[in-house]
Coordinates of C-alpha atoms and ligand atoms in Angstrom, one line a residue:
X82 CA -36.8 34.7 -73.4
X83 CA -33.3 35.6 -73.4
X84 CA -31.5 36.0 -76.9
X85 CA -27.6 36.3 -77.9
X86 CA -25.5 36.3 -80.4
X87 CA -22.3 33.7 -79.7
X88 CA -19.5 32.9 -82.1
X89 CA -18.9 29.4 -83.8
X90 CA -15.4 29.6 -83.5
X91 CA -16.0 30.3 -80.0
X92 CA -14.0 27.3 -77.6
X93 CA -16.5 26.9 -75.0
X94 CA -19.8 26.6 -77.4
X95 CA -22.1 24.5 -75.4
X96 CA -25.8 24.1 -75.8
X97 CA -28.9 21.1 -75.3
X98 CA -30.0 22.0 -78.3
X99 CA -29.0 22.9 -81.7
X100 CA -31.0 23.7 -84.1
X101 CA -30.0 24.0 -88.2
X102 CA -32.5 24.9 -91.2
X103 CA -31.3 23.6 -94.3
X104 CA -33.0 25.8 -96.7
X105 CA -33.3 25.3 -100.0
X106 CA -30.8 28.1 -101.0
X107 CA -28.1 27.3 -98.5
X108 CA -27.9 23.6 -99.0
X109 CA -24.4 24.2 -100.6
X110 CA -23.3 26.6 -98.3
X111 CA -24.3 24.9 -95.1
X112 CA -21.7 22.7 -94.9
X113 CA -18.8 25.1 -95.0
X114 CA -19.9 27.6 -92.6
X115 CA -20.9 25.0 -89.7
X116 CA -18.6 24.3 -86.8
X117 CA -16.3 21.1 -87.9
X118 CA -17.3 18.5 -85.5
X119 CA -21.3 18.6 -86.3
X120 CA -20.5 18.3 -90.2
X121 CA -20.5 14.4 -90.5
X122 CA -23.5 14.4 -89.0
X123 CA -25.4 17.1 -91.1
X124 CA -23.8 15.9 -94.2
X125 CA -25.4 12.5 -93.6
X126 CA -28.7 14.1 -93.0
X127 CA -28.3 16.2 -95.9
X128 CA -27.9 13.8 -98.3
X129 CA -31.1 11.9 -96.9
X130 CA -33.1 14.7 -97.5
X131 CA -31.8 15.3 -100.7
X132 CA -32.5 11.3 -101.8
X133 CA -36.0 12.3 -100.4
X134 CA -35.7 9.9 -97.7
X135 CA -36.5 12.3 -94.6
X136 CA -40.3 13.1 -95.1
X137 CA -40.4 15.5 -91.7
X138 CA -37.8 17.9 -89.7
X139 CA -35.6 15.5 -87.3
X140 CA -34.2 15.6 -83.1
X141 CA -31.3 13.6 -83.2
X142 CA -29.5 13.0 -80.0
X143 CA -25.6 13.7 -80.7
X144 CA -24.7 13.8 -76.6
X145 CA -22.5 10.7 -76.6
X146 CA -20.5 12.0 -80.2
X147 CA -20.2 15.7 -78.8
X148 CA -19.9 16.8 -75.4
X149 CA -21.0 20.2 -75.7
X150 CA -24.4 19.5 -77.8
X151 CA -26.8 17.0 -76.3
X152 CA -29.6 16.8 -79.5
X153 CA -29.2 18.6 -83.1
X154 CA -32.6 19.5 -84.3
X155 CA -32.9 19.4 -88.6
X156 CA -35.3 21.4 -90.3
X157 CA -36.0 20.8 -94.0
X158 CA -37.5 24.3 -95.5
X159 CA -38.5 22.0 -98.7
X160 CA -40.8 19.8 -96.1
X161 CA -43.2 22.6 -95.9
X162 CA -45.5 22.7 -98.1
X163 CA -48.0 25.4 -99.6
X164 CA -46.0 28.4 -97.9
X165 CA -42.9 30.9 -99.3
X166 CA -39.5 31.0 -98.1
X167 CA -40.0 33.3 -95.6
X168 CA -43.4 31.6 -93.8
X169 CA -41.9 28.1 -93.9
X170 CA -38.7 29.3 -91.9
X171 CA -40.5 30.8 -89.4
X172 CA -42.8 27.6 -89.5
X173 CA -39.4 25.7 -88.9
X174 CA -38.1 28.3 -86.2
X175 CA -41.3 28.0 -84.2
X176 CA -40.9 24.0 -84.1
X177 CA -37.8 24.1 -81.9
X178 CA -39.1 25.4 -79.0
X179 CA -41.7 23.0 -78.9
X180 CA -39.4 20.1 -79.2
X181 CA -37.1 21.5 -76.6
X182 CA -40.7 22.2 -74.0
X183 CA -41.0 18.5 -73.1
X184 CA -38.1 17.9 -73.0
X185 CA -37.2 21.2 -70.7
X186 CA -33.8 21.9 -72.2
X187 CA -32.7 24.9 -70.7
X188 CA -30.1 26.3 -73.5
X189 CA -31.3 26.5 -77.1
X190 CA -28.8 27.6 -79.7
X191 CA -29.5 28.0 -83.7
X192 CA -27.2 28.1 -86.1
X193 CA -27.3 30.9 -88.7
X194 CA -25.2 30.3 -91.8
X195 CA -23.4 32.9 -93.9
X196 CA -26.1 32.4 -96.1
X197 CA -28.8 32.7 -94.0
X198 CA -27.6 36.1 -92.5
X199 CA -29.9 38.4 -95.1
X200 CA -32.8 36.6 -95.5
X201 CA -33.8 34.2 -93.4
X202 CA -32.5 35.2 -89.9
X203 CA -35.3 38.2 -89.4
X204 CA -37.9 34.9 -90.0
X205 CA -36.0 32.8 -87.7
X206 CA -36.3 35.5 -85.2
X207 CA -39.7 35.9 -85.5
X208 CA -40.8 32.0 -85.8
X209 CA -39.4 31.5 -82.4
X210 CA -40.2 34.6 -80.9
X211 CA -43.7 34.8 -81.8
X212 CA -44.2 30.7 -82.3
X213 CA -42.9 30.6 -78.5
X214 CA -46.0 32.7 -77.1
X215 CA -49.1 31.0 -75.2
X216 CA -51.9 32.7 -73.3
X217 CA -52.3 30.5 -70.2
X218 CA -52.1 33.1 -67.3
X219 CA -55.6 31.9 -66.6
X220 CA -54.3 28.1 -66.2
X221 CA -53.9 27.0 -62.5
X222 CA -50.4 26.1 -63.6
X223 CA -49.2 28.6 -66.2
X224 CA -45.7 27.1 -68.0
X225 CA -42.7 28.5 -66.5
X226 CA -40.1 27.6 -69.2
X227 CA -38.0 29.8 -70.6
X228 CA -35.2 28.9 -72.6
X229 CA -31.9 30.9 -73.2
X230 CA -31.4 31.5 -77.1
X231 CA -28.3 31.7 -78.4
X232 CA -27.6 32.7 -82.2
X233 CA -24.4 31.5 -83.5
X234 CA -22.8 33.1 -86.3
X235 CA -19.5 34.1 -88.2
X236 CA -17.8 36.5 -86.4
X237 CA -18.4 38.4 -89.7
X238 CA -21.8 38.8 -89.0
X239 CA -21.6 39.6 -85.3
X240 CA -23.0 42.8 -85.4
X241 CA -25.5 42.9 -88.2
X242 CA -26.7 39.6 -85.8
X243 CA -26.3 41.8 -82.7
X244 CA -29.1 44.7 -84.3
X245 CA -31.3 41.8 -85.9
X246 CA -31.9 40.1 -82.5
X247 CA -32.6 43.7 -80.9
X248 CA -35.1 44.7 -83.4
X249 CA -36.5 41.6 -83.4
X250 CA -36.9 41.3 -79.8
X251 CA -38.2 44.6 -79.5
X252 CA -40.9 44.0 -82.4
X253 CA -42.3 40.6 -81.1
X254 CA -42.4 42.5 -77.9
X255 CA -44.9 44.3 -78.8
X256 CA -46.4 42.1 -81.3
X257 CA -47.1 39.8 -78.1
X258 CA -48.6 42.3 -76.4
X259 CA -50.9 43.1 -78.5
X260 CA -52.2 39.7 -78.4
X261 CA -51.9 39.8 -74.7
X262 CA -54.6 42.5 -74.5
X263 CA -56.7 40.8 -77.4
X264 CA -57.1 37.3 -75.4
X265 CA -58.0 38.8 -72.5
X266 CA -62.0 38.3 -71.8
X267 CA -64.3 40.9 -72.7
X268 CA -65.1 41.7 -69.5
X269 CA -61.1 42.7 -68.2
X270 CA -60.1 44.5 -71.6
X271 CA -62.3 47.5 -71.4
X272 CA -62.6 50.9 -73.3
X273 CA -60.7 52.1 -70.6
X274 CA -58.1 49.7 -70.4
X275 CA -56.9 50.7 -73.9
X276 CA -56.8 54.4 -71.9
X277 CA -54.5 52.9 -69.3
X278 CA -52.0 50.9 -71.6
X279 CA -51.8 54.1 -74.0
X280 CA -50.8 56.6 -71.2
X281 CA -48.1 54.2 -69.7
X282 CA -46.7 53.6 -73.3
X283 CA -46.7 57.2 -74.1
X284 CA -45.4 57.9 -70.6
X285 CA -42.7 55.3 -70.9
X286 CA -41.5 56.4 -74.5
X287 CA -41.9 59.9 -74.9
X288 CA -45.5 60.4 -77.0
X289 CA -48.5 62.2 -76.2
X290 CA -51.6 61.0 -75.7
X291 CA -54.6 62.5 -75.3
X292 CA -58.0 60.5 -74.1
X293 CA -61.5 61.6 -74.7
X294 CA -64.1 60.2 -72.1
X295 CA -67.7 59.8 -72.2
X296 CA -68.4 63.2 -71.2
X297 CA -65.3 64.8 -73.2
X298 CA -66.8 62.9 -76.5
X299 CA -70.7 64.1 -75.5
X300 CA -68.9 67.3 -75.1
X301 CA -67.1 67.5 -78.6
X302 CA -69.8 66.3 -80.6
X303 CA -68.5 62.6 -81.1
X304 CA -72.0 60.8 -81.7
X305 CA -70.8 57.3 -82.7
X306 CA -68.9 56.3 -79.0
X307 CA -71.8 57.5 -77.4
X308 CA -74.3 55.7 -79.7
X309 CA -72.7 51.9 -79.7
X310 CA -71.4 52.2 -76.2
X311 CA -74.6 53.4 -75.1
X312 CA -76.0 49.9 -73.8
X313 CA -72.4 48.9 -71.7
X314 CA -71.6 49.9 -68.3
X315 CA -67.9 50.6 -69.3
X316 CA -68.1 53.9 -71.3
X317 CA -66.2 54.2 -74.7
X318 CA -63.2 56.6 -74.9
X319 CA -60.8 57.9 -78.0
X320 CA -57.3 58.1 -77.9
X321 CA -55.2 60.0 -80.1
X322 CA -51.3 59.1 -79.9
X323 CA -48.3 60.9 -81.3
X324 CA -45.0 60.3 -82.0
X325 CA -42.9 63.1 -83.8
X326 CA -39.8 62.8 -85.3
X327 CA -37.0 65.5 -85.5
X328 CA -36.3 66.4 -89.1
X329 CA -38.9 64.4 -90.7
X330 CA -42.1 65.8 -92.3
X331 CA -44.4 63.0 -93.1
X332 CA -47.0 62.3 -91.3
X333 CA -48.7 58.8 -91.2
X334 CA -51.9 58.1 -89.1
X335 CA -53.3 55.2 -88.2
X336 CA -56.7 54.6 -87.0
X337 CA -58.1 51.2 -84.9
X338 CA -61.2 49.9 -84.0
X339 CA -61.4 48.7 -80.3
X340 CA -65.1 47.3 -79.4
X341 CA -63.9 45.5 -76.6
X342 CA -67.2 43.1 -76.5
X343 CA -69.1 42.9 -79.8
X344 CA -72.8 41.5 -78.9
X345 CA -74.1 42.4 -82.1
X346 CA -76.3 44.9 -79.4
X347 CA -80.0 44.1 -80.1
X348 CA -79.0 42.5 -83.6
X349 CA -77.4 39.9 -81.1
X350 CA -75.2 37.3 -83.3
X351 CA -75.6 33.5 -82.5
X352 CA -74.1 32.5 -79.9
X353 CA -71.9 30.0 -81.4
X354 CA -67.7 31.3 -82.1
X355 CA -69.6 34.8 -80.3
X356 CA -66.5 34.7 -78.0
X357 CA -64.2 35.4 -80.3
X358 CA -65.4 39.2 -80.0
X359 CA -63.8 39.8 -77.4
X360 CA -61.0 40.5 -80.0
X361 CA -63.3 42.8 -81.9
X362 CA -60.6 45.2 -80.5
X363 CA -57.7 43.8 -82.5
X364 CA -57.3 46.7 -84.9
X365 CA -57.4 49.4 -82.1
X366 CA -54.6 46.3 -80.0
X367 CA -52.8 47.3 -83.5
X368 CA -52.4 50.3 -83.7
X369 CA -51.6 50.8 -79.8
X370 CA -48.9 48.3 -79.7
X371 CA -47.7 49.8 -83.2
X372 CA -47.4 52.9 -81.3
X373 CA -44.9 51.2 -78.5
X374 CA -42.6 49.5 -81.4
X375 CA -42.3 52.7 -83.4
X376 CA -41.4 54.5 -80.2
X377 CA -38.6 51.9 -79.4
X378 CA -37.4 51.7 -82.5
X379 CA -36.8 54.9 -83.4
X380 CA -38.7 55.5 -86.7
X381 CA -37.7 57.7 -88.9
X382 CA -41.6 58.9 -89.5
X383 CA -44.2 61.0 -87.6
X384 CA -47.1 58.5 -86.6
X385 CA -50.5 59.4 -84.8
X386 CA -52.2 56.6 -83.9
X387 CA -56.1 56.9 -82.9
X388 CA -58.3 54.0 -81.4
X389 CA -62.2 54.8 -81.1
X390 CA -63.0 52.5 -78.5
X391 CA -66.5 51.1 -77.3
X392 CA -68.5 48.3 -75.7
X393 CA -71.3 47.0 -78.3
X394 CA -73.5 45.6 -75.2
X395 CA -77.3 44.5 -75.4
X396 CA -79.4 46.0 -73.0
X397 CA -82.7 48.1 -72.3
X398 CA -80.2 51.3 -72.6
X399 CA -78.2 50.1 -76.0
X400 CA -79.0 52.1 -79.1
X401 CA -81.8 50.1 -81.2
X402 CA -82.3 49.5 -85.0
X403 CA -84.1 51.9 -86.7
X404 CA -82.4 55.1 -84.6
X405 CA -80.6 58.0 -86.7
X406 CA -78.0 60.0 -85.7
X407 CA -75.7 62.7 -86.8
X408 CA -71.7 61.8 -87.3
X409 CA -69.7 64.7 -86.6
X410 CA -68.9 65.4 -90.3
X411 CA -73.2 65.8 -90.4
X412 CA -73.9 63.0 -92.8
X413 CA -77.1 60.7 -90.9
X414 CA -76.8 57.3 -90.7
X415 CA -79.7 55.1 -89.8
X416 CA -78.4 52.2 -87.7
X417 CA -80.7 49.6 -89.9
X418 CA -78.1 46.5 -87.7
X419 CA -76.4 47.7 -84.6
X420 CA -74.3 44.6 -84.9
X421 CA -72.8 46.9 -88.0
X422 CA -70.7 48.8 -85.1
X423 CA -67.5 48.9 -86.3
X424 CA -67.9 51.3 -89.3
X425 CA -70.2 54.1 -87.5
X426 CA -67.1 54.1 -84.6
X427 CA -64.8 54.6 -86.8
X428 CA -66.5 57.5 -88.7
X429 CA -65.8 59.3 -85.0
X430 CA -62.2 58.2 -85.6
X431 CA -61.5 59.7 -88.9
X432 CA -63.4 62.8 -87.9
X433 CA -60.4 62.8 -85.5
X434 CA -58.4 62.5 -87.9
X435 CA -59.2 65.1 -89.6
X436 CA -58.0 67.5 -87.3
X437 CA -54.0 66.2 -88.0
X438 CA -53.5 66.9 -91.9
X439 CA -51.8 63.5 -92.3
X440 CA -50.0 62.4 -95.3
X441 CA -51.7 59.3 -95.5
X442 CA -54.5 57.6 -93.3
X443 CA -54.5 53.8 -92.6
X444 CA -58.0 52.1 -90.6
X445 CA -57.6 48.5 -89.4
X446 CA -60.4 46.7 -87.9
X447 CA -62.0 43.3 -87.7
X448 CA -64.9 44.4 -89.9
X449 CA -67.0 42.0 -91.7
X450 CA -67.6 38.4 -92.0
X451 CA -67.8 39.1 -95.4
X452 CA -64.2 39.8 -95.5
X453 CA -63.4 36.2 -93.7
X454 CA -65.6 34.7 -96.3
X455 CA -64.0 36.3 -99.1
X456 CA -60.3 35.9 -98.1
X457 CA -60.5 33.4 -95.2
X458 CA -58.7 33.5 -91.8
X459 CA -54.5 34.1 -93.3
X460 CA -55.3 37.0 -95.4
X461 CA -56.7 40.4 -94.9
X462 CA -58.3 42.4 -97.1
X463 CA -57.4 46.1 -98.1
X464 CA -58.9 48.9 -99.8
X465 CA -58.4 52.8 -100.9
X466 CA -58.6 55.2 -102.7
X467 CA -54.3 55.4 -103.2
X468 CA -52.9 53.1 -105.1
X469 CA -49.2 53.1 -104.2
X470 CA -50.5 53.3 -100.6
X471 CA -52.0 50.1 -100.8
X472 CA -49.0 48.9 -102.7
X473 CA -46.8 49.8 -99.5
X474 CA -48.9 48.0 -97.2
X475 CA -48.9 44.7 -98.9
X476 CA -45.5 44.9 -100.1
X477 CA -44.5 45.6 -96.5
X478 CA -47.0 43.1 -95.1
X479 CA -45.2 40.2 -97.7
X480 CA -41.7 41.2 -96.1
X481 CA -43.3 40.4 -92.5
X482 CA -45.5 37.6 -93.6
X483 CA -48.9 39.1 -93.3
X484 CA -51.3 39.1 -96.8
X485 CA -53.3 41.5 -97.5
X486 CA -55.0 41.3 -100.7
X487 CA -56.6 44.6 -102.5
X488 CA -61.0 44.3 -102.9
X489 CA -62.5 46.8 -105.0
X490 CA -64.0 49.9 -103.7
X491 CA -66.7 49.6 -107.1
X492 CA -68.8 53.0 -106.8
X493 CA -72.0 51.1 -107.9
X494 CA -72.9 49.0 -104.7
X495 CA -73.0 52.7 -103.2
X496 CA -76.5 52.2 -104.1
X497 CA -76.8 49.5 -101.7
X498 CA -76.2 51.9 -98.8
X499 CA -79.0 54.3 -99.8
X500 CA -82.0 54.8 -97.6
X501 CA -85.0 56.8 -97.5
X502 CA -84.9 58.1 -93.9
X503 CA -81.4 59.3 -93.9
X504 CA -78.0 59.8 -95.9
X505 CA -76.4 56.8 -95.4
X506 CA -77.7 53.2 -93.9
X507 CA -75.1 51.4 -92.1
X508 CA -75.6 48.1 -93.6
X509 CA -75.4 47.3 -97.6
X510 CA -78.4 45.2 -99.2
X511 CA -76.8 42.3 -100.9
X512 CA -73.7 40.6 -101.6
X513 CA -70.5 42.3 -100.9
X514 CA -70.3 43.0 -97.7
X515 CA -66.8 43.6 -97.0
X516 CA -66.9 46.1 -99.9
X517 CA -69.8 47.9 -98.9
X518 CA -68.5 48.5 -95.2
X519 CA -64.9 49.9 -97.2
X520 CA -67.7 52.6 -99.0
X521 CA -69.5 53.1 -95.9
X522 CA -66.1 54.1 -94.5
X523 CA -65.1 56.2 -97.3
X524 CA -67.9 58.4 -96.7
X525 CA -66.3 59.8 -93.8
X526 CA -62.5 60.1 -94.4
X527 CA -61.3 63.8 -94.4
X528 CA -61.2 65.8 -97.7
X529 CA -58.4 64.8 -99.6
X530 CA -57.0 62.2 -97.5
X531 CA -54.7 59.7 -99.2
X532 CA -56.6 56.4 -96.9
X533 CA -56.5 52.9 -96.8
X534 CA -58.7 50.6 -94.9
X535 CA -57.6 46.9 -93.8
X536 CA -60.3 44.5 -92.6
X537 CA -58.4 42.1 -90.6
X538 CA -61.2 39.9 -89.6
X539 CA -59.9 36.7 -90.7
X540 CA -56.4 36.6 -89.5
X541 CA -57.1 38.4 -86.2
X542 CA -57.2 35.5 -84.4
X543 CA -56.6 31.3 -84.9
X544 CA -58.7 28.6 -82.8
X545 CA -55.9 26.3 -83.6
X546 CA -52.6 26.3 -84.0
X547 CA -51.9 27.2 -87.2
X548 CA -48.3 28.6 -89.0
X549 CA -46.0 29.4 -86.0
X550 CA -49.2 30.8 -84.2
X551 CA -50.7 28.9 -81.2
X552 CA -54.2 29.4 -80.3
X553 CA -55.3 32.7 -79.9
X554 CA -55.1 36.0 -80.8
X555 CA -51.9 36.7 -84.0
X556 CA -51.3 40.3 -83.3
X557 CA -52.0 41.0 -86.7
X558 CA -51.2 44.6 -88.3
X559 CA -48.6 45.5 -85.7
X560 CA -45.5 44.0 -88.1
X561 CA -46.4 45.7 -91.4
X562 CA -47.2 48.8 -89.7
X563 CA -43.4 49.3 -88.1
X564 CA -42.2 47.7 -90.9
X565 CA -43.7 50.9 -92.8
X566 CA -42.7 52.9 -90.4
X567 CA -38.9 51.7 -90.3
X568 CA -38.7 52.0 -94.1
X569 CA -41.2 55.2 -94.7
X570 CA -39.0 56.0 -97.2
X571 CA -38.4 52.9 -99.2
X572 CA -42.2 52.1 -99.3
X573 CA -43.6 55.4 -100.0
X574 CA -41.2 57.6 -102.4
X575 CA -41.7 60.8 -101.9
Ligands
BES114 N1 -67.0 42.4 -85.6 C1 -67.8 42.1 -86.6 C2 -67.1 41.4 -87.8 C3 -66.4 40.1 -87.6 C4 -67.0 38.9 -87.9 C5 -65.1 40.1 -87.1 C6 -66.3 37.7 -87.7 C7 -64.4 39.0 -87.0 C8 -65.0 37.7 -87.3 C9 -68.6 43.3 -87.1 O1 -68.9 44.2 -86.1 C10 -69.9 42.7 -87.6 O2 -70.7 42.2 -86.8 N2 -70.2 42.8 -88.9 C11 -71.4 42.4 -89.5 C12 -71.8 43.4 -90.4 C13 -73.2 43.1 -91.0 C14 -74.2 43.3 -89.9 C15 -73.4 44.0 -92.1 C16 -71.0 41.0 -90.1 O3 -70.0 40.9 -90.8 O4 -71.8 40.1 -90.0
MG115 MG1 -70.7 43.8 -85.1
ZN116 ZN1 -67.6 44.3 -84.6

């Protein structure tokens, strides 16, 4: 999709379709900012759906009043209910396109008021941007459209438009990749497929990577890989990432879990919904696609991304319930449900970690059902042990439109992770679940480390359209991670 910024006093504005948001802030401003000869007609619009007479957003075909607009598309903020400011706009944004689909228009334009230049263009942006994406490469006839955007604004605003649409651009970029790797099958997204995409990235932007394979991790002493990928015939791998940044000293590492298949191994889960695993990998598709946006974008932050990546096949060679092991901080856990994967990866991960001396430490992975029955499929859950850490993540995650709401990490269910065979089990005993995995995980975070861990297991992925999202994986993580990144400094004071 092709995006510019045009003008409105510009003579030869032309489009076949252009699209206004009246939101509720710029209703009075609206009117004065908008090129003259559309006016009458949004005035008139305006004042229906101020007498509450429009009850939904509104094509109306203008082609035989204007010669250089064939429909105008109306969008009524106030019509949606339930959501903020922000999510309703991009709600709005991502209806457009799918009006102008059917119809195949070719040029799409969108007005951007004065008003709407601070803060509602970045959701605009996004709603179309990341509303616009389908997975249908596997359809015998993919769709092929692909609209021209083009943003019209004062020429006051030309420039701050100009750097909006760029980062914008280069942020659903790489938020649509990520869910381009998630939707793939199970059986094309591999460990070492996450190997491949992080050497081009680093390749392509100037970070180093570094990949441990199956025999580098038996090697090191990285038990966990080698135990849950033990039953797949694609080996696991771990990839560390860095970006550095001239003149800046913090340090911010973030950690992902990839299980590119998640059986349940011999704990099998029910079959039903068990293809939705196959984005099991959604924290490590996080973190790696972070790693691509920070890079473009220039942040003003050093980031070290690291995804512990693994199969969780069944099979007469996958690890079994019951078995012990060793992680490489030499704490045993007894795998008592080897569909508990996700946490014993991980504890290879932040014994990675370790190793970088980061200012702060943040996991994401699609951890427990727990979490999705705690918080449901729009909100994540976070925990820590830093408060203001946690702070920054959902204060940036509001900015972008992703929740994360805080569970507690309450010391006492510890006792639900007790067992008498080793130090640790790896599943909890009651109620709690989502909690008990964030303890689980604290066991093995370096000494010190300021950490938060986000379980994104509800909103990694919508079976029907839902917000701007079609169906399919959301990408989630990837926008409140580079929008820490951009603004290090803002969200974490020194
Ligand atoms: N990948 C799952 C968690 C999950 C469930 C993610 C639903 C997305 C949607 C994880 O590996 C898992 O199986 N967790 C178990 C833990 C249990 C065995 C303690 C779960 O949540 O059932
Ligand atoms: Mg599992
Ligand atoms: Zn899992």
């Amino acid at each position: 999709m092709h995006l510019r910024q045009r003008n409105t006093r510009d003579k030869n504005l032309s489009t076949d379709l252009l699209a206004v948001f009246v939101t509720d802030t710029n209703k009075g401003t609206l009117l004065s900012t908008c090129p003259k000869p559309i006016k009458p007609i949004l005035q008139k619009y305006i004042q229906l759906f101020q007498a509450k007479k429009l009850k939904c957003d509104i094509l109306i075909p203008v082609g035989d009043v204007l010669s250089n607009i064939q429909y105008i598309f109306l969008g009524f903020q106030g019509l949606i209910k339930f959501y903020k400011p922000g999510d309703a706009v991009r709600i709005l944004a991502s209806r457009v396109l799918k009006q102008t689909k059917p119809l195949n228009l070719k040029k799409v334009s969108v007005l951007i008021t004065d008003a709407d230049m601070r803060p509602y263009f970045t959701p605009i942006l996004q709603g179309m941007l990341l509303g616009f994406y389908t997975f249908d490469k596997y359809k015998s006839s993919p769709s092929k459209y692909q609209p021209e955007i083009e943003f019209w604004t004062s020429q006051k605003y030309a420039s701050v438009a100009k750097r909006l649409i760029h980062r914008q651009d280069v942020l659903c970029e790489s938020v649509n990749h990520c869910r381009d790797l998630i939707n793939e099958p199970g059986d094309v997204a591999i460990p070492e497929t996450f190997a491949k995409h992080a050497r081009s990235i680093s390749k392509k932007h100037g970070l180093t990577c570094e990949v441990l394979n199956e025999s580098d991790l038996k090697r090191l002493g990285y038990p966990a890989l080698i135990a849950v990928g033990k039953g797949s015939i694609h080996p696991p791998r771990l990839i560390t990432m860095k970006y550095k940044k001239r003149g800046h000293k913090k340090h911010l590492l973030l950690i992902g879990k990839g299980i590119t298949f998640d059986t349940g191994g011999i704990s099998i889960k029910p079959a039903n919904e068990m293809w939705e695993m196959k984005g099991d990998m959604s924290g490590g598709a996080a973190v790696l696609f972070t790693m691509e946006a920070i890079a473009r974008l220039d942040c003003p932050v050093n980031v070290t991304a690291i995804i512990a990546t693994a199969e969780n096949a069944i099979g007469s060679r996958a690890q079994m319930p019951g078995n012990i092991f060793f992680a490489k901080n030499g704490k045993s856990i007894h795998v008592d449900n080897t569909d508990a994967e996700g946490r014993l990866v991980l504890t290879d991960a932040f014994a990675r970690a370790e190793k970088e001396k980061a200012d702060y430490i943040v996991d994401i992975a699609t951890l427990t059902g727990a979490c999705v029955r705690a918080l449901g499929t729009e909100i994540a859950g976070v925990m820590g042990n830093t408060q203001n850490l946690i702070k920054a993540i959902q204060a940036a995650g509001k900015v972008q439109g992703e929740e994360f709401w805080e569970l507690p990490l309450f010391p006492p269910y510890k006792k639900q992770l007790e067992c008498p065979h080793a130090d640790l089990n790896n599943i909890g005993t009651g109620y709690g679940g989502a909690i008990t995995a964030g303890l689980f995980l604290q066991e093995f975070i370096p000494d010190k480390a300021r950490w938060a861990h986000l379980d994104i297991a509800g909103p990694f992925i919508t079976t029907k359209p839902e917000k701007y999202f079609n169906e399919g994986a959301t990408g989630f993580g990837v926008r409140t991670f580079v929008e820490l990144a951009l603004n290090f400094k803002k969200y974490l004071k020194p």
